[in-house]
Coordinates of C-alpha atoms in Angstrom, one line a residue:
Chain N
M1 CA -21.1 21.8 7.5
A2 CA -20.9 23.4 4.2
S3 CA -22.1 23.1 0.6
V4 CA -19.8 21.8 -2.1
E5 CA -19.9 23.0 -5.6
I6 CA -18.2 21.3 -8.5
I7 CA -18.1 23.7 -11.4
D8 CA -17.1 22.5 -14.9
V9 CA -14.2 20.5 -13.5
R10 CA -11.9 18.7 -15.9
K11 CA -9.0 16.3 -15.3
S12 CA -6.3 15.3 -17.8
Y13 CA -3.4 12.9 -17.5
G14 CA -0.9 14.1 -20.1
D15 CA -3.1 14.9 -23.1
Q16 CA -5.7 12.4 -22.2
E17 CA -8.8 14.0 -20.6
V18 CA -10.6 11.6 -18.2
I19 CA -13.1 14.0 -16.7
H20 CA -14.9 16.2 -19.3
G21 CA -16.4 19.2 -17.5
V22 CA -18.4 17.9 -14.7
S23 CA -20.7 20.3 -12.7
I24 CA -22.4 19.1 -9.5
P25 CA -23.9 21.4 -6.9
I26 CA -24.2 19.8 -3.5
S27 CA -26.2 21.6 -0.9
N28 CA -25.5 21.8 2.8
G29 CA -26.2 18.6 4.7
E30 CA -27.0 16.6 1.6
F31 CA -25.9 13.0 1.0
V32 CA -24.8 12.6 -2.6
A33 CA -23.7 9.4 -4.1
L34 CA -21.4 9.4 -7.2
V35 CA -22.0 6.1 -8.9
G36 CA -20.8 4.6 -12.1
P37 CA -18.8 1.7 -13.5
S38 CA -15.1 1.4 -12.8
G39 CA -13.1 4.0 -14.7
C40 CA -15.9 6.5 -14.9
G41 CA -14.0 9.1 -13.0
K42 CA -16.0 9.0 -9.7
S43 CA -13.0 8.3 -7.5
T44 CA -10.9 10.9 -9.3
L45 CA -13.6 13.4 -8.7
L46 CA -13.8 12.6 -5.0
R47 CA -10.0 12.8 -4.7
M48 CA -10.1 16.2 -6.4
I49 CA -12.6 17.4 -3.7
A50 CA -10.2 16.0 -1.1
G51 CA -7.2 17.8 -2.6
L52 CA -5.4 14.5 -3.3
E53 CA -5.6 15.1 -7.1
D54 CA -4.9 18.3 -9.0
I55 CA -7.7 20.0 -10.9
T56 CA -6.9 20.5 -14.5
A57 CA -9.6 23.1 -15.2
G58 CA -12.7 24.3 -13.4
N59 CA -13.4 25.1 -9.8
I60 CA -14.3 23.3 -6.6
R61 CA -15.9 25.3 -3.9
I62 CA -16.4 24.2 -0.3
G63 CA -18.6 26.6 1.6
D64 CA -17.9 29.9 0.0
K65 CA -14.2 29.2 -0.7
V66 CA -12.6 28.0 -3.9
V67 CA -10.3 25.2 -2.7
N68 CA -8.5 24.4 -6.0
A69 CA -5.1 25.4 -4.6
L70 CA -5.6 24.4 -1.0
P71 CA -3.7 21.4 0.4
P72 CA -6.0 18.6 1.8
K73 CA -5.2 19.6 5.4
D74 CA -6.7 23.1 4.9
R75 CA -10.0 21.9 3.4
D76 CA -11.6 20.7 6.6
I77 CA -12.8 17.5 5.1
A78 CA -12.6 13.9 6.3
M79 CA -12.2 10.9 4.1
V80 CA -12.9 7.2 4.5
F81 CA -10.9 5.0 2.2
Q82 CA -11.8 1.7 0.6
N83 CA -9.0 -0.1 2.4
Y84 CA -9.7 2.0 5.6
A85 CA -6.1 3.3 5.7
L86 CA -5.8 2.9 9.4
Y87 CA -2.4 3.7 10.8
P88 CA -1.1 0.2 11.8
H89 CA 1.3 1.5 14.5
K90 CA -1.4 3.5 16.3
T91 CA -4.1 2.2 18.5
V92 CA -7.8 2.7 17.7
A93 CA -7.9 5.7 20.0
E94 CA -4.8 7.2 18.6
N95 CA -6.0 6.6 15.0
M96 CA -9.3 8.4 15.8
G97 CA -7.6 11.3 17.7
F98 CA -4.7 11.8 15.3
A99 CA -6.3 14.7 13.4
L100 CA -7.2 16.5 16.6
K101 CA -3.7 16.0 17.9
L102 CA -2.3 17.6 14.8
R103 CA -4.6 20.5 15.4
K104 CA -3.1 20.8 18.9
T105 CA -6.5 20.1 20.6
P106 CA -6.1 19.8 24.4
K107 CA -5.6 16.2 25.4
A108 CA -8.7 16.0 27.6
E109 CA -10.9 17.2 24.7
I110 CA -9.4 14.7 22.3
E111 CA -10.2 11.9 24.8
G112 CA -13.7 13.2 25.3
R113 CA -14.4 13.4 21.6
V114 CA -12.8 10.0 20.8
K115 CA -14.9 8.5 23.6
K116 CA -18.1 10.0 22.3
A117 CA -17.4 8.8 18.7
A118 CA -16.5 5.4 20.0
E119 CA -19.8 5.2 21.8
I120 CA -21.7 6.1 18.7
L121 CA -19.8 3.4 16.8
D122 CA -19.7 0.7 19.5
L123 CA -16.0 0.8 19.6
V124 CA -15.4 1.5 23.3
P125 CA -14.0 -1.9 24.2
Y126 CA -11.5 -1.7 21.3
L127 CA -10.0 1.7 21.9
N128 CA -6.6 0.3 23.1
R129 CA -6.3 -2.3 20.4
Y130 CA -4.3 -2.1 17.2
P131 CA -6.0 -2.2 13.8
R132 CA -4.6 -5.7 13.0
Q133 CA -6.5 -7.0 16.1
L134 CA -9.9 -6.0 14.7
S135 CA -12.3 -7.6 12.2
G136 CA -13.1 -6.0 8.9
G137 CA -16.3 -4.4 10.1
Q138 CA -14.6 -3.0 13.2
R139 CA -11.8 -1.5 11.1
Q140 CA -14.5 0.1 8.9
R141 CA -16.0 1.6 12.0
V142 CA -12.7 3.0 13.2
A143 CA -12.2 4.6 9.8
M144 CA -15.6 6.3 10.2
G145 CA -14.7 7.2 13.8
R146 CA -11.6 8.9 12.6
A147 CA -13.8 11.0 10.2
I148 CA -16.5 11.9 12.7
V149 CA -14.3 12.9 15.7
R150 CA -13.2 15.9 13.6
A151 CA -16.7 17.2 12.9
P152 CA -15.5 18.3 9.5
Q153 CA -17.3 20.4 6.9
V154 CA -17.7 17.4 4.5
F155 CA -17.4 13.7 4.7
L156 CA -15.9 11.9 1.7
F157 CA -16.4 8.2 1.3
D158 CA -14.5 6.2 -1.3
E159 CA -16.2 2.9 -1.8
P160 CA -16.0 2.3 2.0
L161 CA -18.0 -1.0 2.0
S162 CA -16.6 -2.9 -0.9
N163 CA -14.1 -4.8 1.2
L164 CA -16.8 -6.2 3.5
D165 CA -18.9 -9.3 3.0
A166 CA -22.4 -9.0 1.8
K167 CA -24.2 -9.3 5.2
L168 CA -21.9 -6.8 6.9
R169 CA -22.2 -4.4 3.9
V170 CA -26.0 -4.2 4.4
Q171 CA -25.6 -3.6 8.1
M172 CA -23.0 -0.9 7.6
R173 CA -25.1 0.7 4.9
A174 CA -27.8 1.3 7.4
E175 CA -25.3 2.5 10.0
I176 CA -23.8 5.1 7.7
K177 CA -27.2 6.4 6.7
E178 CA -28.2 6.6 10.4
L179 CA -25.0 8.4 11.1
H180 CA -25.7 10.9 8.4
Q181 CA -29.2 11.5 9.7
R182 CA -27.8 12.1 13.1
L183 CA -24.8 14.4 12.2
K184 CA -26.3 16.0 9.1
T185 CA -22.9 16.5 7.6
T186 CA -22.6 17.1 3.9
T187 CA -21.5 13.8 2.5
V188 CA -20.1 12.7 -0.9
Y189 CA -20.2 8.9 -1.3
V190 CA -18.5 7.1 -4.2
T191 CA -19.6 3.6 -5.0
H192 CA -19.9 1.3 -8.0
D193 CA -22.8 -0.5 -6.4
Q194 CA -26.1 1.1 -7.5
V195 CA -28.0 -0.6 -4.7
E196 CA -25.8 1.2 -2.2
A197 CA -26.3 4.5 -3.9
M198 CA -30.1 4.0 -4.2
T199 CA -30.6 3.0 -0.5
M200 CA -28.3 5.7 1.1
A201 CA -28.3 8.8 -1.0
D202 CA -30.5 11.9 -1.1
R203 CA -29.3 12.4 -4.6
I204 CA -27.5 10.2 -7.1
V205 CA -25.1 11.4 -9.7
V206 CA -24.5 8.8 -12.4
L207 CA -21.1 9.1 -14.1
H208 CA -19.9 7.4 -17.2
D209 CA -16.7 8.0 -19.1
G210 CA -16.0 11.2 -17.3
I211 CA -19.4 12.9 -17.9
V212 CA -22.5 13.2 -15.8
E213 CA -25.2 11.0 -17.3
Q214 CA -28.0 12.0 -14.9
M215 CA -28.4 13.6 -11.5
G216 CA -31.5 13.2 -9.4
S217 CA -33.2 11.5 -6.4
P218 CA -32.9 7.7 -6.4
L219 CA -36.6 7.3 -7.4
D220 CA -36.3 9.9 -10.2
L221 CA -33.5 7.9 -11.7
Y222 CA -35.4 4.7 -11.3
D223 CA -38.7 6.0 -12.7
R224 CA -37.4 8.3 -15.4
P225 CA -33.9 7.3 -16.5
A226 CA -32.7 10.0 -18.9
N227 CA -30.9 7.7 -21.3
L228 CA -30.1 4.1 -22.0
F229 CA -27.0 4.0 -19.8
V230 CA -28.8 5.1 -16.7
A231 CA -31.7 2.8 -17.5
G232 CA -29.3 -0.1 -17.7
F233 CA -27.2 0.9 -14.7
I234 CA -29.9 1.7 -12.1
G235 CA -32.1 -1.2 -11.0
S236 CA -31.3 -4.8 -10.3
P237 CA -31.7 -7.0 -12.2
A238 CA -31.2 -4.6 -15.1
M239 CA -33.9 -3.3 -17.3
N240 CA -34.9 -5.6 -20.3
M241 CA -34.3 -3.8 -23.6
F242 CA -35.4 -4.6 -27.1
K243 CA -34.4 -2.8 -30.3
G244 CA -37.1 -2.1 -32.9
T245 CA -39.5 0.4 -34.3
I246 CA -42.5 2.3 -32.8
R247 CA -45.7 1.7 -34.7
A248 CA -48.9 3.8 -34.3
T249 CA -50.9 1.9 -36.9
G250 CA -53.7 -0.1 -35.4
A251 CA -53.2 -0.7 -31.7
P252 CA -50.0 1.2 -30.7
H253 CA -47.1 -1.2 -30.4
F254 CA -43.4 -1.7 -30.7
E255 CA -42.1 -4.0 -33.4
T256 CA -38.8 -5.8 -33.0
A257 CA -36.6 -6.8 -35.9
D258 CA -38.0 -10.3 -36.0
G259 CA -41.6 -9.0 -36.0
T260 CA -42.5 -9.6 -32.3
R261 CA -45.1 -7.1 -31.1
L262 CA -44.5 -5.5 -27.7
P263 CA -47.5 -3.5 -26.4
L264 CA -47.5 0.3 -25.8
A265 CA -50.1 2.4 -24.0
A266 CA -49.9 5.1 -26.6
V267 CA -47.5 6.5 -29.2
P268 CA -46.2 9.9 -28.2
P269 CA -46.9 12.5 -31.0
G270 CA -44.5 12.4 -33.9
L271 CA -42.8 9.1 -33.0
D272 CA -44.5 6.8 -35.4
G273 CA -42.0 4.8 -37.3
R274 CA -39.0 5.9 -35.1
A275 CA -36.2 3.4 -34.5
A276 CA -36.1 3.0 -30.8
V277 CA -35.3 0.9 -27.8
Y278 CA -38.1 -0.5 -25.7
G279 CA -37.3 -0.9 -22.0
I280 CA -39.2 -2.7 -19.3
R281 CA -37.9 -3.5 -15.8
P282 CA -38.1 -7.2 -14.7
E283 CA -40.3 -6.2 -11.7
H284 CA -42.8 -4.5 -14.0
L285 CA -43.7 -7.7 -15.8
S286 CA -46.6 -9.8 -14.6
L287 CA -47.5 -13.4 -15.3
G288 CA -50.1 -14.1 -18.1
G289 CA -50.7 -12.0 -21.2
E290 CA -49.6 -11.7 -24.7
L291 CA -45.8 -12.1 -24.6
K292 CA -44.8 -15.7 -25.0
A293 CA -41.1 -16.4 -24.0
Q294 CA -39.2 -19.6 -23.7
V295 CA -37.8 -20.1 -20.2
T296 CA -34.1 -20.8 -19.8
V297 CA -33.5 -20.5 -16.1
I298 CA -35.7 -20.2 -13.0
E299 CA -34.3 -18.8 -9.8
P300 CA -36.6 -19.0 -6.8
T301 CA -35.5 -16.9 -3.8
G302 CA -38.5 -17.6 -1.7
A303 CA -39.9 -14.1 -1.6
E304 CA -39.9 -13.9 -5.3
T305 CA -39.1 -15.9 -8.4
Q306 CA -36.8 -14.7 -11.1
V307 CA -37.4 -16.1 -14.6
I308 CA -34.8 -15.8 -17.3
A309 CA -36.3 -16.4 -20.8
R310 CA -35.9 -15.6 -24.4
L311 CA -38.1 -13.3 -26.3
A312 CA -37.6 -11.9 -29.8
G313 CA -34.0 -13.3 -29.8
E314 CA -33.1 -11.3 -26.7
K315 CA -32.8 -12.3 -23.0
I316 CA -35.8 -11.2 -20.9
I317 CA -35.8 -11.3 -17.1
G318 CA -39.0 -11.2 -15.1
V319 CA -39.3 -11.0 -11.3
F320 CA -42.6 -12.2 -9.9
R321 CA -44.0 -12.4 -6.4
E322 CA -45.9 -15.5 -7.4
R323 CA -44.4 -19.0 -7.4
V324 CA -43.8 -20.1 -11.0
S325 CA -44.3 -23.8 -11.9
V326 CA -42.9 -23.8 -15.5
K327 CA -39.7 -25.7 -16.3
P328 CA -36.8 -24.6 -18.4
G329 CA -37.6 -25.1 -22.1
E330 CA -41.3 -24.5 -21.7
M331 CA -43.1 -21.3 -22.7
I332 CA -44.2 -18.7 -20.2
A333 CA -46.7 -15.9 -20.8
M334 CA -46.1 -12.4 -19.4
S335 CA -47.2 -8.9 -19.9
P336 CA -45.6 -5.5 -19.2
D337 CA -47.2 -2.8 -17.1
L338 CA -47.9 -0.4 -19.9
K339 CA -47.6 2.7 -17.7
L340 CA -44.0 1.7 -16.8
V341 CA -42.6 1.1 -20.3
H342 CA -39.6 3.3 -21.2
L343 CA -38.7 4.3 -24.8
F344 CA -35.3 5.5 -25.9
D345 CA -34.1 6.9 -29.1
A346 CA -32.0 4.1 -30.9
K347 CA -29.4 6.6 -32.1
T348 CA -28.8 9.0 -29.3
G349 CA -29.9 6.7 -26.5
L350 CA -32.0 9.6 -25.0
R351 CA -35.4 9.1 -23.4
L352 CA -38.4 9.6 -25.7
G353 CA -41.6 11.2 -24.3
Chain E
M1 CA 9.2 -45.5 9.6
P2 CA 9.8 -43.3 6.5
R3 CA 9.0 -40.3 8.6
T4 CA 11.8 -41.2 11.1
L5 CA 14.1 -41.8 8.2
N6 CA 13.1 -38.5 6.7
R7 CA 14.0 -36.7 10.0
I8 CA 17.3 -38.5 10.3
L9 CA 18.2 -37.4 6.8
I10 CA 17.1 -33.8 7.4
Y11 CA 19.0 -33.5 10.7
T12 CA 22.1 -35.2 9.2
A13 CA 22.1 -32.6 6.4
L14 CA 21.5 -29.8 8.9
I15 CA 24.3 -30.9 11.2
V16 CA 26.7 -31.4 8.3
W17 CA 25.9 -27.9 7.1
T18 CA 26.2 -26.4 10.6
I19 CA 29.7 -27.9 10.8
I20 CA 30.7 -26.5 7.4
A21 CA 29.4 -23.1 8.4
L22 CA 30.9 -23.0 11.8
F23 CA 34.2 -24.6 11.1
P24 CA 36.0 -21.5 9.7
I25 CA 35.0 -19.6 12.8
F26 CA 36.3 -22.4 15.0
W27 CA 39.5 -22.5 13.0
T28 CA 40.0 -18.8 13.4
F29 CA 39.3 -18.8 17.1
S30 CA 41.5 -21.9 17.8
T31 CA 44.4 -20.6 15.7
T32 CA 44.6 -17.6 18.1
F33 CA 46.0 -20.1 20.6
K34 CA 48.4 -22.0 18.3
V35 CA 52.1 -21.7 18.0
A36 CA 53.8 -21.7 14.6
K37 CA 54.3 -25.5 14.7
D38 CA 50.7 -26.3 15.4
V39 CA 49.6 -24.0 12.6
Q40 CA 51.9 -25.7 10.1
L41 CA 51.1 -29.2 11.1
G42 CA 47.4 -28.4 10.9
H43 CA 46.5 -29.5 14.4
I44 CA 42.8 -29.0 15.0
I45 CA 41.5 -30.1 18.4
P46 CA 42.8 -28.1 21.4
W47 CA 44.3 -30.1 24.3
V48 CA 44.3 -33.2 22.1
D49 CA 46.3 -32.2 19.0
F50 CA 48.0 -29.1 20.6
K51 CA 48.4 -27.3 23.8
P52 CA 46.8 -23.9 23.7
A53 CA 49.1 -20.9 24.2
W54 CA 48.5 -17.2 24.7
L55 CA 50.6 -16.3 21.7
G56 CA 47.9 -14.7 19.6
L57 CA 46.3 -12.6 22.3
R58 CA 49.7 -11.6 23.6
A59 CA 50.5 -10.2 20.2
I60 CA 47.7 -7.7 20.5
G61 CA 48.2 -7.1 24.2
L62 CA 45.1 -8.9 25.4
S63 CA 46.6 -12.0 27.1
P64 CA 46.4 -12.3 30.9
D65 CA 50.0 -11.4 31.4
T66 CA 49.9 -8.3 29.1
I67 CA 46.5 -6.9 29.6
F68 CA 47.4 -4.7 32.6
T69 CA 50.7 -3.5 31.1
E70 CA 51.4 -0.8 28.5
S71 CA 51.0 -2.3 25.1
T72 CA 51.6 -0.6 21.8
P73 CA 49.9 -3.4 19.7
R74 CA 46.8 -3.1 21.9
T75 CA 46.6 0.7 21.5
E76 CA 46.9 0.1 17.8
F77 CA 44.3 -2.5 17.8
I78 CA 41.8 -0.4 19.8
K79 CA 42.4 2.5 17.4
R80 CA 41.7 0.4 14.4
F81 CA 38.7 -1.2 16.1
W82 CA 37.3 2.3 16.8
N83 CA 38.0 3.4 13.2
S84 CA 36.1 0.4 11.9
I85 CA 33.1 1.3 14.2
Q86 CA 33.2 5.0 13.1
A87 CA 33.4 4.1 9.4
S88 CA 30.7 1.4 9.4
I89 CA 28.2 3.1 11.7
G90 CA 28.8 6.6 10.2
A91 CA 28.4 5.3 6.6
S92 CA 25.4 3.2 7.5
I93 CA 23.6 6.2 9.1
L94 CA 24.4 8.4 6.2
A95 CA 23.3 5.7 3.6
L96 CA 20.1 5.1 5.5
I97 CA 19.1 8.8 5.5
L98 CA 20.0 9.3 1.9
G99 CA 18.8 5.9 0.8
S100 CA 15.4 6.2 2.5
A101 CA 14.8 9.6 1.0
A102 CA 15.7 8.3 -2.4
A103 CA 13.6 5.2 -2.0
Y104 CA 10.6 7.1 -0.8
G105 CA 10.8 9.4 -3.7
L106 CA 11.1 6.5 -6.2
S107 CA 8.2 4.7 -4.5
R108 CA 5.8 7.6 -4.3
F109 CA 6.5 10.2 -7.0
Q110 CA 7.0 10.0 -10.7
Y111 CA 10.2 11.4 -12.1
K112 CA 11.3 11.9 -15.6
W113 CA 14.7 13.0 -16.7
K114 CA 15.0 12.9 -20.5
I115 CA 14.0 9.3 -21.4
W116 CA 14.6 8.1 -17.9
K117 CA 11.7 7.2 -15.6
N118 CA 11.5 5.8 -12.1
R119 CA 12.2 2.2 -13.2
D120 CA 15.4 3.3 -15.0
I121 CA 16.5 5.4 -12.1
S122 CA 16.0 2.4 -9.7
F123 CA 18.0 0.2 -12.0
F124 CA 20.7 2.8 -12.3
F125 CA 21.2 2.7 -8.6
L126 CA 21.2 -1.1 -8.5
S127 CA 23.5 -1.3 -11.5
Q128 CA 26.2 0.3 -9.4
L129 CA 26.7 -3.1 -7.8
I130 CA 27.5 -4.7 -11.2
L131 CA 30.7 -2.8 -11.5
P132 CA 33.7 -4.5 -9.8
P133 CA 35.2 -2.1 -7.3
V134 CA 38.7 -2.6 -8.7
V135 CA 37.6 -0.6 -11.8
L136 CA 37.0 2.4 -9.5
A137 CA 40.3 2.1 -7.7
M138 CA 42.3 4.5 -9.9
P139 CA 39.7 7.1 -10.3
F140 CA 39.0 7.2 -6.6
L141 CA 42.6 7.4 -5.7
V142 CA 43.1 10.4 -8.0
L143 CA 39.9 12.0 -6.9
Y144 CA 40.6 11.5 -3.2
K145 CA 44.1 12.9 -3.6
E146 CA 42.7 16.0 -5.3
L147 CA 40.1 16.5 -2.6
A148 CA 42.6 15.8 0.2
L149 CA 40.4 13.0 1.4
L150 CA 43.1 10.3 1.5
D151 CA 43.6 8.6 4.8
S152 CA 40.7 10.6 6.4
M153 CA 37.7 9.2 8.3
I154 CA 35.3 11.4 6.3
G155 CA 36.7 10.0 3.0
L156 CA 36.2 6.5 4.2
I157 CA 32.7 7.2 5.4
L158 CA 31.8 8.8 2.0
I159 CA 33.0 5.9 -0.1
Y160 CA 31.3 3.3 2.2
T161 CA 28.1 5.3 2.0
L162 CA 28.4 5.2 -1.8
S163 CA 29.0 1.5 -1.9
V164 CA 26.1 0.5 0.4
L165 CA 23.6 3.0 -0.9
P166 CA 22.3 0.8 -3.8
I167 CA 21.4 -1.9 -1.3
V168 CA 19.8 0.5 1.1
I169 CA 17.7 2.1 -1.6
W170 CA 16.6 -1.3 -2.9
I171 CA 15.5 -2.6 0.5
M172 CA 13.8 0.7 1.5
K173 CA 12.0 1.0 -1.9
D174 CA 10.6 -2.5 -1.4
Q175 CA 9.6 -1.5 2.1
F176 CA 7.8 1.7 1.0
D177 CA 6.1 -0.1 -1.9
T178 CA 4.3 -2.4 0.5
I179 CA 2.9 0.6 2.4
P180 CA -0.4 1.6 0.8
Q181 CA -0.5 5.1 -0.5
E182 CA -3.8 5.7 1.2
L183 CA -2.0 5.9 4.5
E184 CA -0.2 9.0 3.5
Q185 CA -3.4 10.4 1.9
A186 CA -5.3 9.7 5.1
A187 CA -2.6 11.6 6.9
L188 CA -2.8 14.5 4.5
V189 CA -6.5 14.7 5.0
D190 CA -6.1 14.4 8.7
G191 CA -3.9 17.5 8.6
C192 CA -0.3 16.5 7.9
S193 CA 2.0 18.1 5.4
I194 CA 3.9 15.8 3.0
W195 CA 6.9 15.7 5.4
G196 CA 4.6 15.3 8.4
A197 CA 3.0 12.2 6.7
F198 CA 6.5 10.8 6.0
F199 CA 7.9 11.3 9.5
R200 CA 4.8 10.5 11.5
I201 CA 3.2 7.7 9.5
I202 CA 5.5 6.2 7.0
L203 CA 8.8 6.1 8.9
P204 CA 7.4 4.3 11.9
I205 CA 5.8 1.7 9.7
A206 CA 9.0 1.3 7.6
M207 CA 11.1 0.8 10.8
P208 CA 11.7 -3.0 10.4
G209 CA 13.1 -2.4 6.9
M210 CA 15.3 0.4 8.1
V211 CA 16.7 -1.7 10.9
A212 CA 17.5 -4.5 8.4
A213 CA 19.0 -2.1 5.9
F214 CA 21.1 -0.5 8.7
I215 CA 22.4 -3.8 10.1
L216 CA 23.2 -5.1 6.6
S217 CA 25.2 -2.0 5.7
V218 CA 27.0 -2.0 9.0
I219 CA 28.1 -5.6 8.2
L220 CA 29.2 -4.8 4.7
C221 CA 31.2 -1.7 5.8
W222 CA 32.7 -3.6 8.7
N223 CA 34.1 -6.3 6.4
E224 CA 35.2 -3.9 3.7
Y225 CA 38.9 -4.3 2.9
F226 CA 39.6 -3.1 -0.6
F227 CA 38.9 0.6 -0.4
A228 CA 40.2 0.8 3.2
A229 CA 43.6 -0.7 2.0
L230 CA 43.6 1.6 -1.0
L231 CA 42.6 4.9 0.5
T232 CA 43.9 4.9 4.1
S233 CA 47.4 4.5 5.5
S234 CA 48.2 5.4 9.1
Y235 CA 45.4 7.5 10.5
A236 CA 42.1 6.1 9.1
K237 CA 43.2 2.4 8.7
T238 CA 40.5 -0.1 9.7
L239 CA 40.6 -3.5 11.4
P240 CA 40.5 -5.6 8.2
V241 CA 43.6 -3.8 6.9
M242 CA 45.3 -4.4 10.2
V243 CA 44.4 -8.1 10.0
A244 CA 46.0 -8.3 6.6
S245 CA 49.2 -6.6 7.7
Q246 CA 50.2 -9.1 10.3
T247 CA 53.4 -10.1 8.5
G248 CA 56.6 -10.1 10.4
S249 CA 60.2 -10.8 9.5
Q250 CA 59.6 -14.5 10.0
G251 CA 56.6 -14.6 7.7
I252 CA 53.0 -14.3 8.6
S253 CA 52.1 -14.3 12.3
W254 CA 49.1 -16.6 12.0
W255 CA 48.3 -16.4 15.7
S256 CA 48.0 -12.6 15.9
M257 CA 46.2 -12.5 12.6
A258 CA 43.7 -15.0 14.0
A259 CA 43.4 -13.0 17.2
L260 CA 42.6 -9.9 15.2
S261 CA 40.2 -11.8 13.0
S262 CA 38.4 -13.2 16.0
A263 CA 38.0 -9.7 17.4
A264 CA 36.7 -8.5 14.0
I265 CA 34.2 -11.4 13.7
L266 CA 32.9 -11.1 17.3
P267 CA 30.7 -8.0 16.7
L268 CA 29.2 -9.6 13.7
I269 CA 28.5 -12.8 15.5
I270 CA 26.7 -10.8 18.2
I271 CA 24.7 -8.9 15.6
G272 CA 23.9 -12.2 14.0
I273 CA 22.6 -13.8 17.1
F274 CA 20.7 -11.0 18.6
L275 CA 19.4 -9.0 15.6
E276 CA 18.9 -11.7 13.1
R277 CA 15.1 -11.8 13.6
Y278 CA 15.0 -8.0 12.8
I279 CA 16.8 -8.6 9.6
V280 CA 14.5 -11.4 8.6
K281 CA 11.5 -9.4 9.6
G282 CA 12.6 -6.3 7.7
L283 CA 13.5 -8.2 4.6
T284 CA 10.2 -10.2 4.5
T285 CA 7.6 -7.6 5.3
G286 CA 5.0 -7.4 2.6
S287 CA 5.8 -10.9 1.4
V288 CA 3.2 -12.2 3.9
K289 CA 0.0 -10.2 4.3

């Protein structure tokens, strides 16, 4: 186990820079998720930690060693790939033991360690099968088994669950988290799925266009998104947002372009008249109140009801625990939880107050 | 009813095609046992049209009455046969080694030479097939004379390697392209060097393609006549050249030519029957996932 430190790392292809000076400290035993839309540089960053991609500038440290120039085999890391990358001509046991075999580990020890990993991952009956004879979920487990038999310093996961169906994904999510709690190995996990990142990680790094937008615990990011991008990216369904102006005259409120008034608890000092974006999460709206929106779609899931409606010319989504009896086309009344309203600067997109 | 009709039509077509495909082979084999009169009269069916004779096999010392005696033509035949084996296997092995390495490079690494990139280099290799070999006859004759490679086995192997290399590179590049890069990357992370990943992971997976490329180039080299006739004379002459030279004072000895042709075809037929599925497997990997 070791800490990983990414220090002002940059990556260019030709004269096009795709990662613009990213610094992420990862402490020993931590589970960090790198999350962001496709093309944000998260996979490139992971591959730079693995040594599969050159570092244009900056440093990457694993433990107390700068690994910039080290080939992957000398970094003592294990990686799980999106398409599993199992060796098709080797059995499950050979796949899992390959790294140990390369390190000239005695045969008996390889067998023991493979067996132990197989027990953890429920793979014992499949040890002599070939990857093509396994289901997607089993292949995924073999890929993880290959990583854990080595007991490496760092686990690297590159979107390991995106090839699985929804149900299996939820199941494997829990398994990976459990595995981490058991092994306590430093883990860097890349995903585009913010739910995966939220549920698994100790800390989330949101990347966008090659820069770090925000770093923090899952609930930090959810409760206090630093800017509009993080606010829109974290949380599902996404946060409702309205453009307009902050008004302190009379009762504090937020006025949209068409004059709709959205309530505010208080106006932070010095922000009266500021052009801003008003954000409220769908789950922080409750039924009844001063906002009247026209319903377009109702999506009941049983546990909750999702209402898509139009307010002030924008789409607004509300998620309610109650059953909703209105029909599309009718008006629905809702109100935001004032303590949970977010304000962002309209120009910079940064959080206000 | 239409289904039965359908089947009849399909099978008729297949049978007709089989006859068309197999008839030349039958013709060659049967001519081995014909005398001059039968050849000229175009007799086809043995024992009905003509009485089989040992003429052809006797001409190369392989008929029952000559097989246990000293026979110059047989020694000659065995020498040519051995030359053909050496040239085709030697060239195929060399082409496979060079071609696989080139194909792997083209499939995995990005090259740039002036304005040329990977695609252009690949096309350059393949474009070698566009040029008719005749164009190269003079230059190669002069070159081989200068290098003292005329009528030598090494010279023959080199030119055969050159001529099958484009096909080997093409097949192997296709093969390597279907292997996901993550496999090598996983091997690198697991502790392999780049060469280790190539030998331990990629080569075994690419094996079907290599077998197909090897068989294909053996067949091409085995059948090659033009350069063998041009660049060899007494020492390194191959079987196809010997087949073509069966002309005696009374014209062409059809029977001995047919006997030699049969002997030349035989290895290919064996390859075709027993290794065909490897060729198909090698050439179609990746097309079905």
